[in-house]
mmCIF file of C-alpha atoms in Angstrom:
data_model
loop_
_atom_site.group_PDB
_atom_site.id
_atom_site.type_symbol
_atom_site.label_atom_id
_atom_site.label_comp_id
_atom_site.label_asym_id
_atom_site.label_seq_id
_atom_site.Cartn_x
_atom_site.Cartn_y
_atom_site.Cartn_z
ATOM 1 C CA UNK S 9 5.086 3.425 -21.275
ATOM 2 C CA UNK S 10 6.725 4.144 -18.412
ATOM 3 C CA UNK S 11 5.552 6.866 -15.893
ATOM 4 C CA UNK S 12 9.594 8.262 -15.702
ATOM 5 C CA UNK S 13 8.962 8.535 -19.633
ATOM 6 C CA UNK S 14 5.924 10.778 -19.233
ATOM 7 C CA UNK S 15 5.995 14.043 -21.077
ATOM 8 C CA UNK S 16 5.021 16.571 -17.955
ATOM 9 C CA UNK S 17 8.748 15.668 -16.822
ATOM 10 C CA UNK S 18 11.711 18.250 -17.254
ATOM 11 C CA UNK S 19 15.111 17.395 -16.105
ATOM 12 C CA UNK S 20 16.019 19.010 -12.557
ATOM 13 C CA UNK S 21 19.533 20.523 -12.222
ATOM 14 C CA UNK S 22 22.319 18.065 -10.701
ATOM 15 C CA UNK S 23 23.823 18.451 -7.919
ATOM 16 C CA UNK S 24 27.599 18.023 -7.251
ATOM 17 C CA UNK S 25 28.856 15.036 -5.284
ATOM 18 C CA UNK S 26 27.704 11.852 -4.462
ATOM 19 C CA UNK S 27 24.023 11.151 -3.942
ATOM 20 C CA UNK S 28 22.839 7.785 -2.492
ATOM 21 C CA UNK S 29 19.279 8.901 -4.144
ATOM 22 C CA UNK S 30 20.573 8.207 -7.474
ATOM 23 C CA UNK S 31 21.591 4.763 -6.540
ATOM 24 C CA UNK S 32 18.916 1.631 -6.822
ATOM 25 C CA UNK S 33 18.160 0.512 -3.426
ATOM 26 C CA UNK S 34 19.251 -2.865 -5.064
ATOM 27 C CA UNK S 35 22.581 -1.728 -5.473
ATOM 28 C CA UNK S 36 22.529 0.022 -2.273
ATOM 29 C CA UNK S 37 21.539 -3.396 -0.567
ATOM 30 C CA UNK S 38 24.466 -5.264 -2.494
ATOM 31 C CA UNK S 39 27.049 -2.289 -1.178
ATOM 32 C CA UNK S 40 26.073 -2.510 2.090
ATOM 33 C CA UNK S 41 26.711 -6.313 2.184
ATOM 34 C CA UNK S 42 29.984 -5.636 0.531
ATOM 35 C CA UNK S 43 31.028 -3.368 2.894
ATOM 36 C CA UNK S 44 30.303 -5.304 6.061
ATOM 37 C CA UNK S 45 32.018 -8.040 4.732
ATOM 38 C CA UNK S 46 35.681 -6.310 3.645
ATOM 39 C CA UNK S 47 35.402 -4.223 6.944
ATOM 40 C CA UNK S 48 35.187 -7.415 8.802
ATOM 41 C CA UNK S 49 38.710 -8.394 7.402
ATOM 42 C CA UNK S 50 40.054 -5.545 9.716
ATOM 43 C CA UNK S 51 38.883 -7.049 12.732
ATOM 44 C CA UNK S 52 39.769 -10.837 14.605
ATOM 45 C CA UNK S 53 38.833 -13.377 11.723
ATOM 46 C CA UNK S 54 34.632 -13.541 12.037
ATOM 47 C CA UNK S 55 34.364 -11.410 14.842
ATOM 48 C CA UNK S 56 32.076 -8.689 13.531
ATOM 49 C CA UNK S 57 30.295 -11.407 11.570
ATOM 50 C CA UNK S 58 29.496 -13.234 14.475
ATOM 51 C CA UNK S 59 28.897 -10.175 16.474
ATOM 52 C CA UNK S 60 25.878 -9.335 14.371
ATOM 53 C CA UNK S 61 24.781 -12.817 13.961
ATOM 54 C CA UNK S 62 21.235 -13.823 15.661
ATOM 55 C CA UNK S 63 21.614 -16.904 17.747
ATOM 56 C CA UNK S 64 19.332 -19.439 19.535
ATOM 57 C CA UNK S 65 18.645 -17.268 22.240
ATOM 58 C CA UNK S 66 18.344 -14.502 20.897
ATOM 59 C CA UNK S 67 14.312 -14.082 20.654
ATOM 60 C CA UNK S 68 14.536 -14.308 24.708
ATOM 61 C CA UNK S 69 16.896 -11.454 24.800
ATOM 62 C CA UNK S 70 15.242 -8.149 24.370
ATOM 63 C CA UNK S 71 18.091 -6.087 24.274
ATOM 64 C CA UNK S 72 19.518 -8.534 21.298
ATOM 65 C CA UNK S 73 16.351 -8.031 19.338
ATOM 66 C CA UNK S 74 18.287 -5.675 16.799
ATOM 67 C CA UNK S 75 20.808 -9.579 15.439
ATOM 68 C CA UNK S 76 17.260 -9.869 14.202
ATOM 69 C CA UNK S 77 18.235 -7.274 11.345
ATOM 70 C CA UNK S 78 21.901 -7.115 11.177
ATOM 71 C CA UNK S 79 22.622 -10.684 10.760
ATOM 72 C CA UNK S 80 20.794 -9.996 7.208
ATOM 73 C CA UNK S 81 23.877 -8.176 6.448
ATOM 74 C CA UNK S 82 26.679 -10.388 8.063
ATOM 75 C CA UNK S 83 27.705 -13.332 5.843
ATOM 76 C CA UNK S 84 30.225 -16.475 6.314
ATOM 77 C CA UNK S 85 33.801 -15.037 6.772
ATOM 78 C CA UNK S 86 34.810 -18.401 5.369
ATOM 79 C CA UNK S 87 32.938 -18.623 2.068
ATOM 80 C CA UNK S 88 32.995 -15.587 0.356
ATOM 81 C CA UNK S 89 30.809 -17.421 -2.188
ATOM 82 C CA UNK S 90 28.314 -17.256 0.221
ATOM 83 C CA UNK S 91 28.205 -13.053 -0.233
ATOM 84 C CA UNK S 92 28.210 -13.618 -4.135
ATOM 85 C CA UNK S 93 25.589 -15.984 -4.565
ATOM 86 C CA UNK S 94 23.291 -13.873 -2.472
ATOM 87 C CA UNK S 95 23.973 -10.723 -3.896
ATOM 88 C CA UNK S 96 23.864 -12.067 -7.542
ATOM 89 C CA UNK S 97 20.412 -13.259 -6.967
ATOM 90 C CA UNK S 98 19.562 -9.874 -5.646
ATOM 91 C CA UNK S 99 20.795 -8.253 -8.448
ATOM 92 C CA UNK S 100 19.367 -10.037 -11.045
ATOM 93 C CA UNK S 101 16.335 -10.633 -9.853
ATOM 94 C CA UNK S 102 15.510 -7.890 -7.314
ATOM 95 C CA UNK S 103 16.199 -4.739 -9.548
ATOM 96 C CA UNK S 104 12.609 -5.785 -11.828
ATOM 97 C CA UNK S 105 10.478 -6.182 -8.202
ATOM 98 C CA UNK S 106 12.011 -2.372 -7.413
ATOM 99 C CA UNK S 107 11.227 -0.962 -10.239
ATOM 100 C CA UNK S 108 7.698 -2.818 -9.811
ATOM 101 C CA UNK S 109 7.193 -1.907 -6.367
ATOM 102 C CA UNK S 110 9.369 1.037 -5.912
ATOM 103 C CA UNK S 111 12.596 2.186 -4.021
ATOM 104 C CA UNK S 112 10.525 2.535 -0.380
ATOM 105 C CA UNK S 113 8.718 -0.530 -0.626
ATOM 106 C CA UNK S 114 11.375 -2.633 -1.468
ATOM 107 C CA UNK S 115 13.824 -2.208 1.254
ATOM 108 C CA UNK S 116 10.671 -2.437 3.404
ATOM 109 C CA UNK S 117 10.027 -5.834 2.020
ATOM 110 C CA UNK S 118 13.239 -6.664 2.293
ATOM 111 C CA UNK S 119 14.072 -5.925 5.790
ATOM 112 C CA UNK S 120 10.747 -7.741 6.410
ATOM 113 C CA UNK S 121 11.991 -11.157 4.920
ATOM 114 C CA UNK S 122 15.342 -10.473 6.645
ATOM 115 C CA UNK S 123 13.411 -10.155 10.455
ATOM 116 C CA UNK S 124 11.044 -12.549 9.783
ATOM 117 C CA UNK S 125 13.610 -15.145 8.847
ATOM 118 C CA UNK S 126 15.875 -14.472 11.904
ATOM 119 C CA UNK S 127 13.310 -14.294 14.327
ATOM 120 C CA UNK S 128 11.181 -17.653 12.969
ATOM 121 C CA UNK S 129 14.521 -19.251 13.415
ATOM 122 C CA UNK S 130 15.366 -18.144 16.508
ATOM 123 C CA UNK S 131 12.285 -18.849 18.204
ATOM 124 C CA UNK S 132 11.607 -22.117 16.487
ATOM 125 C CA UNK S 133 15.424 -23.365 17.350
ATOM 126 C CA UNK S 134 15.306 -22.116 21.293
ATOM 127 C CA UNK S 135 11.662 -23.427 22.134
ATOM 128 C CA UNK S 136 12.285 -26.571 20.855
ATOM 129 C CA UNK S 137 15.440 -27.437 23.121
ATOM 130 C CA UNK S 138 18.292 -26.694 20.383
ATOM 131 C CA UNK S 139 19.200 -23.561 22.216
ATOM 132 C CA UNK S 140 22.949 -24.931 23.183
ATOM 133 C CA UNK S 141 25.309 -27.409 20.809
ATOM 134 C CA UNK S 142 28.153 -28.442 23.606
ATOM 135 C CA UNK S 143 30.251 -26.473 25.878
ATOM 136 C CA UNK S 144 34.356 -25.996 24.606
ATOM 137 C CA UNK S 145 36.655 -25.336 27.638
ATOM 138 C CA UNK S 146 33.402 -24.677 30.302
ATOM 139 C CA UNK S 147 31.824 -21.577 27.187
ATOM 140 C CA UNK S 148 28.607 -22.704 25.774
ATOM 141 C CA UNK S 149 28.860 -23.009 22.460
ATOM 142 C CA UNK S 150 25.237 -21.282 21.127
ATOM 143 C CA UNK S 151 24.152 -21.710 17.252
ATOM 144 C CA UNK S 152 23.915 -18.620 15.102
ATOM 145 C CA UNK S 153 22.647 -17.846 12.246
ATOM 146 C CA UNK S 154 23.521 -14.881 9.415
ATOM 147 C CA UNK S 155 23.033 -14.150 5.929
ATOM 148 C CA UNK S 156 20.526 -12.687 3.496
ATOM 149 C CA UNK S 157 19.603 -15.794 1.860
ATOM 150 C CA UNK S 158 16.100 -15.652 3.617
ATOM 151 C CA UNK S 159 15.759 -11.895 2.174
ATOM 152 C CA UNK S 160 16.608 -12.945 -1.199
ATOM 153 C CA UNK S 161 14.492 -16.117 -1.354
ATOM 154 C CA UNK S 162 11.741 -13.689 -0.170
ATOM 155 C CA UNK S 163 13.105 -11.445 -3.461
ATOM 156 C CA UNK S 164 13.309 -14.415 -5.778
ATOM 157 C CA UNK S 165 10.030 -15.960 -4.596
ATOM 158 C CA UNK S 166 8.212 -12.345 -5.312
ATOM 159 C CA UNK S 167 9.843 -11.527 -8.551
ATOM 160 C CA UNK S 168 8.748 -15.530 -9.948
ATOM 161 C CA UNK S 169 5.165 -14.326 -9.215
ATOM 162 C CA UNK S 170 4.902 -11.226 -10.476
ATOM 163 C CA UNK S 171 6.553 -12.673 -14.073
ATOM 164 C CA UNK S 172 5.877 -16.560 -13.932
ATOM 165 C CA UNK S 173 6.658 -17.174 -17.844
ATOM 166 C CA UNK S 174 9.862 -15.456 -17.964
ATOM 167 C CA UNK S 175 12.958 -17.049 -18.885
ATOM 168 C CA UNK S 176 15.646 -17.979 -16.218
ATOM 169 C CA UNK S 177 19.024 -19.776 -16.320
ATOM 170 C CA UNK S 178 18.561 -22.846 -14.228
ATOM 171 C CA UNK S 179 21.894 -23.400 -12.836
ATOM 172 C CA UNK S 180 23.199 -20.495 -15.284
ATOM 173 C CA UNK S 181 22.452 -22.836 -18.229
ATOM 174 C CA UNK S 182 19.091 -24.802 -18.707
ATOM 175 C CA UNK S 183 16.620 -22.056 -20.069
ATOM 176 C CA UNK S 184 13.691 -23.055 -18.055
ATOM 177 C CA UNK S 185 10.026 -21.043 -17.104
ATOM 178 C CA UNK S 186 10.442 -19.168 -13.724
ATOM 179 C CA UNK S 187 7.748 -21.100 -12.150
ATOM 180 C CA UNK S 188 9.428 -23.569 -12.353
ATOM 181 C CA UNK S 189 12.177 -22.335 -10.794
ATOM 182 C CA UNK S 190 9.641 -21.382 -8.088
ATOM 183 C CA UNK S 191 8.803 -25.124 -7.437
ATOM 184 C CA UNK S 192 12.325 -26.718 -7.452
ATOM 185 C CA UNK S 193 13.857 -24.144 -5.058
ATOM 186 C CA UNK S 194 10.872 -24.706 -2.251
ATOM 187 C CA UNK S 195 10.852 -28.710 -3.397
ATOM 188 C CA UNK S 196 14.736 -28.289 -2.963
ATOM 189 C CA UNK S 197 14.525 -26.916 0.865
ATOM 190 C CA UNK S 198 11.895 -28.837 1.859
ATOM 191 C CA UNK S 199 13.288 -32.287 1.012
ATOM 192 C CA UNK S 200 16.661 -30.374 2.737
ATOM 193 C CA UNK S 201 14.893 -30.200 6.012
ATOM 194 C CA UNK S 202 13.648 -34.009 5.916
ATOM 195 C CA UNK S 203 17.153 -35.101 5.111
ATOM 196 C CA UNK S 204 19.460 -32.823 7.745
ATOM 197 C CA UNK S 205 17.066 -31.125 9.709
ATOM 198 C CA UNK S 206 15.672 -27.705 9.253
ATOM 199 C CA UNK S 207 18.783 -26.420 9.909
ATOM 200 C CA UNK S 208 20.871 -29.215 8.852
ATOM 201 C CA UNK S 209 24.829 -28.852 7.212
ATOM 202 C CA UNK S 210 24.918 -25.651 7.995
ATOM 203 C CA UNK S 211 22.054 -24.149 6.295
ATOM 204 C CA UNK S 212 18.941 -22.977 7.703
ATOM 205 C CA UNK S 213 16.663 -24.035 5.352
ATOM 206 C CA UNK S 214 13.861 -22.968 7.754
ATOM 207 C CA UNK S 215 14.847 -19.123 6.756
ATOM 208 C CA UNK S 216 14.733 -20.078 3.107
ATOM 209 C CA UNK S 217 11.241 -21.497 2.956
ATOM 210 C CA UNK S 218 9.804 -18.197 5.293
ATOM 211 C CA UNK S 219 11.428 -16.195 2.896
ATOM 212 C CA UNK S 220 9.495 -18.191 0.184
ATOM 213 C CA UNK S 221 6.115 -17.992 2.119
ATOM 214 C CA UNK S 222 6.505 -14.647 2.909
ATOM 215 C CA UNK S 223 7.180 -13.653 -1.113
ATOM 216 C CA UNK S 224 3.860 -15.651 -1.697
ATOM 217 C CA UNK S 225 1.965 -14.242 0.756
ATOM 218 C CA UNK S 226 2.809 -10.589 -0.426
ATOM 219 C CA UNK S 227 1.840 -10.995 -3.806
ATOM 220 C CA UNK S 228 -1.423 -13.179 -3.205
ATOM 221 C CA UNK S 229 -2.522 -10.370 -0.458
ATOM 222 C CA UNK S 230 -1.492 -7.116 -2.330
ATOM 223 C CA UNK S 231 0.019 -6.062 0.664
ATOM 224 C CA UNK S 232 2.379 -2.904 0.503
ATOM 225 C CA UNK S 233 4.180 -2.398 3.674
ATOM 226 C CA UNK S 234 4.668 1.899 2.820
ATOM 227 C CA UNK S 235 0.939 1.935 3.755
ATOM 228 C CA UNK S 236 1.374 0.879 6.998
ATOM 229 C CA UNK S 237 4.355 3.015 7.944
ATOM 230 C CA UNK S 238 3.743 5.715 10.247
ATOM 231 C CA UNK S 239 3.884 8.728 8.778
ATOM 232 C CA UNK S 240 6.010 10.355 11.643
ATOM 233 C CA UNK S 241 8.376 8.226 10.174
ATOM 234 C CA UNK S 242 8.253 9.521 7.013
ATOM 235 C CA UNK S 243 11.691 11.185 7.477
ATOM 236 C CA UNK S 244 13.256 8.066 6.374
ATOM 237 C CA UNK S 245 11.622 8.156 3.190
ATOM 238 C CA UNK S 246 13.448 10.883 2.036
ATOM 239 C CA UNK S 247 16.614 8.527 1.583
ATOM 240 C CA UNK S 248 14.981 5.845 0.113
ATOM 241 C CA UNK S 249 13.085 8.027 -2.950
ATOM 242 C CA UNK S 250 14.765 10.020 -5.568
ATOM 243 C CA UNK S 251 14.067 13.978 -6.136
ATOM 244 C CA UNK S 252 11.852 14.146 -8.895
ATOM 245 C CA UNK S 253 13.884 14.599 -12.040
ATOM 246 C CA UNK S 254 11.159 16.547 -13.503
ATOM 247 C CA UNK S 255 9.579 19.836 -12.228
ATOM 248 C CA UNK S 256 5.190 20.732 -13.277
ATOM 249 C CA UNK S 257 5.311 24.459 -14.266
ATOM 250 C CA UNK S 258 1.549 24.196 -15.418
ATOM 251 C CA UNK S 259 -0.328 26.173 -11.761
ATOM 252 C CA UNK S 260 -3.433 24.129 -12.440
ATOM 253 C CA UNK S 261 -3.746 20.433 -10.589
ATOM 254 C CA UNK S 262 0.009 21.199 -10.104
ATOM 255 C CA UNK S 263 -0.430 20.200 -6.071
ATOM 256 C CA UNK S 264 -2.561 16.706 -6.948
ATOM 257 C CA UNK S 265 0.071 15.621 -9.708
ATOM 258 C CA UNK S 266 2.850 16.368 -7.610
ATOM 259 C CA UNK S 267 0.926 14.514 -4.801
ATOM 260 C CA UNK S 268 0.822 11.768 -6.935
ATOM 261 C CA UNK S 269 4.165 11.544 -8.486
ATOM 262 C CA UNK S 270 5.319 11.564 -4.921
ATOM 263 C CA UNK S 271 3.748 8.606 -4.306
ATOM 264 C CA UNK S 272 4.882 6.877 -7.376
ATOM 265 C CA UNK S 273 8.468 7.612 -6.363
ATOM 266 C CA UNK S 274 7.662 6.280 -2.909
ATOM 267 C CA UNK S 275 5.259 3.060 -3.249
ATOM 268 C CA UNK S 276 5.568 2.654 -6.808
ATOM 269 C CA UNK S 277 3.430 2.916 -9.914
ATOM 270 C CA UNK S 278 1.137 -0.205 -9.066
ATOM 271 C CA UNK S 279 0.419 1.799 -5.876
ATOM 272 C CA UNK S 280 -2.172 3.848 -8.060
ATOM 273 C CA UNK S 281 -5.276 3.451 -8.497
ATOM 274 C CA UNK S 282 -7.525 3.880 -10.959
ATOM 275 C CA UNK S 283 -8.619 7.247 -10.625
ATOM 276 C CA UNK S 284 -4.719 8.603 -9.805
ATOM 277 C CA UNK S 285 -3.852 7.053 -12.866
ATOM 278 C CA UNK S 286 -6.334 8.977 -15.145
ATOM 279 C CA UNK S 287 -5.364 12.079 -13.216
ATOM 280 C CA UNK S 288 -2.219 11.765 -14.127
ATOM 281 C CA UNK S 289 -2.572 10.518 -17.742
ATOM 282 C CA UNK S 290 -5.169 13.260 -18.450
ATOM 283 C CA UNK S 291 -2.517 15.805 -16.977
ATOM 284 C CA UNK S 292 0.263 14.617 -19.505
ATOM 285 C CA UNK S 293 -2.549 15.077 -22.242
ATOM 286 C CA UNK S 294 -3.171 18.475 -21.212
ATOM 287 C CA UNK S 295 0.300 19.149 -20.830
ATOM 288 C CA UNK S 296 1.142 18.041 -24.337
ATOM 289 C CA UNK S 297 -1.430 19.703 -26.209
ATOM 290 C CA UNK S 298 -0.423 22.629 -24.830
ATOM 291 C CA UNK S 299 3.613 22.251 -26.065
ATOM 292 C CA UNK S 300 2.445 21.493 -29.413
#
């Protein structure tokens, strides 16, 4: 049972208008992406695209550091299947890791994979001599880079380890294990990068597999990224979790439980540990022994 399903949970009162709280940072994600991409129709063809795009040089450039992030949320102005794909694999596969990891730590995750893509391929690209691709009427013409495929992989790669036996759509027919999934998409990009390059046809396949690593990496290590964020920065956290729905009207271990369900709305349930999570069941015991 889930801990939203608890009994020591009332309903709140709503609160008129719209609230980005109630929304899955999932869906968030996939409306931000949206967004950038219609409002770039208002502008020259590609220009806010490539505005946010990180390029070759861009890990020399200090003052360009922040393409690192926004080119997570720029995709092709060309191919709008390029925005779908990405966004359906977020979707499908990114709303179970939320829900596993909670609202905080996944956009933490995710913005992760997006910066550690961009900058791997950045640096890799300009220290090995691929910082330029020609010069058109005397403007050097620099490579760039956008998109949240690296994010996603990063999604994809966490969600296949966290449920390795569950049943995917290969393709969006062939019922087929998600490891296995796992193993053909980094098989897929790494025979990619022997055949074109690493960033070969227009794909940086480089972004894909740290995305991949990175998911890996995560899950093997237990790492949660809300541990590590300062808590003077905590202010951001308030967007990112929802009010709890439910208020504790029992004065007794009222301050630890709501300590706890705090963090649960913030990290996660798997952020408990053992003891939390007897506090908390023993306080849903108490709580319904005494409604009875």
């Amino acid at each position: 049972m889930g801990i939203h399903d608890r009994d020591y949970y009332q309903d709140g009162r709503s609160r008129p208008g719209i609230e980005l709280r109630k929304y899955s940072m999932v869906t968030l994600l996939v409306m931000a992406n949206a967004a950038v991409f219609v409002l770039d129709m208002f502008f020259e063809r590609g220009s806010l695209m490539n505005g946010m795009a990180v390029q070759t040089v861009t890990i020399v450039e200090p003052w360009n550091w922040w393409r690192f992030l926004t080119a997570g949320f720029a995709h092709s102005p060309d191919s709008v299947q390029h925005l779908i794909f990405n966004m359906a694999g977020l979707l499908f596969l990114g709303r179970p890791v939320e829900a596993r990891y909670g609202k905080q730590e996944f956009l933490l995750f995710y913005l992760v994979a997006v910066v550690l893509g961009n900058v791997a391929w950045s640096g890799r690209m300009y220290f090995s001599g691929q910082s330029a691709i020609g010069m058109v009427d005397g403007t050097v013409i620099v490579p760039s880079a956008l998109g949240a495929s690296g994010a996603v992989t990063a999604v994809v790669m966490l969600f296949i380890f966290l449920y390795p036996k569950q049943t995917l759509l290969l393709m969006m027919v062939l019922p087929v294990p998600a490891w296995l999934v796992g193993v053909l998409l980094v098989l897929t990009n790494l025979l990619q990068v022997n055949m074109t390059g690493v960033s070969g046809a227009n794909v940086a396949y480089d972004i894909h597999l740290v995305g991949a690593a990175l998911g890996a990496v995560y899950y093997k290590l237990g790492w949660n990224f809300s541990r590590w964020w300062p808590r003077q920065l905590g202010g951001a956290a308030k967007f990112t979790r929802r009010r709890p729905k439910l208020k504790l009207h029992v004065p007794e271990d009222d301050h630890e439980a709501d300590r706890l369900l705090d963090k649960v709305h913030r990290e996660g349930e798997s952020s408990l540990t053992d003891r939390e999570r007897k506090i908390l069941e023993s306080y849903s015991r108490r709580m319904r022994e005494k409604h009875r």
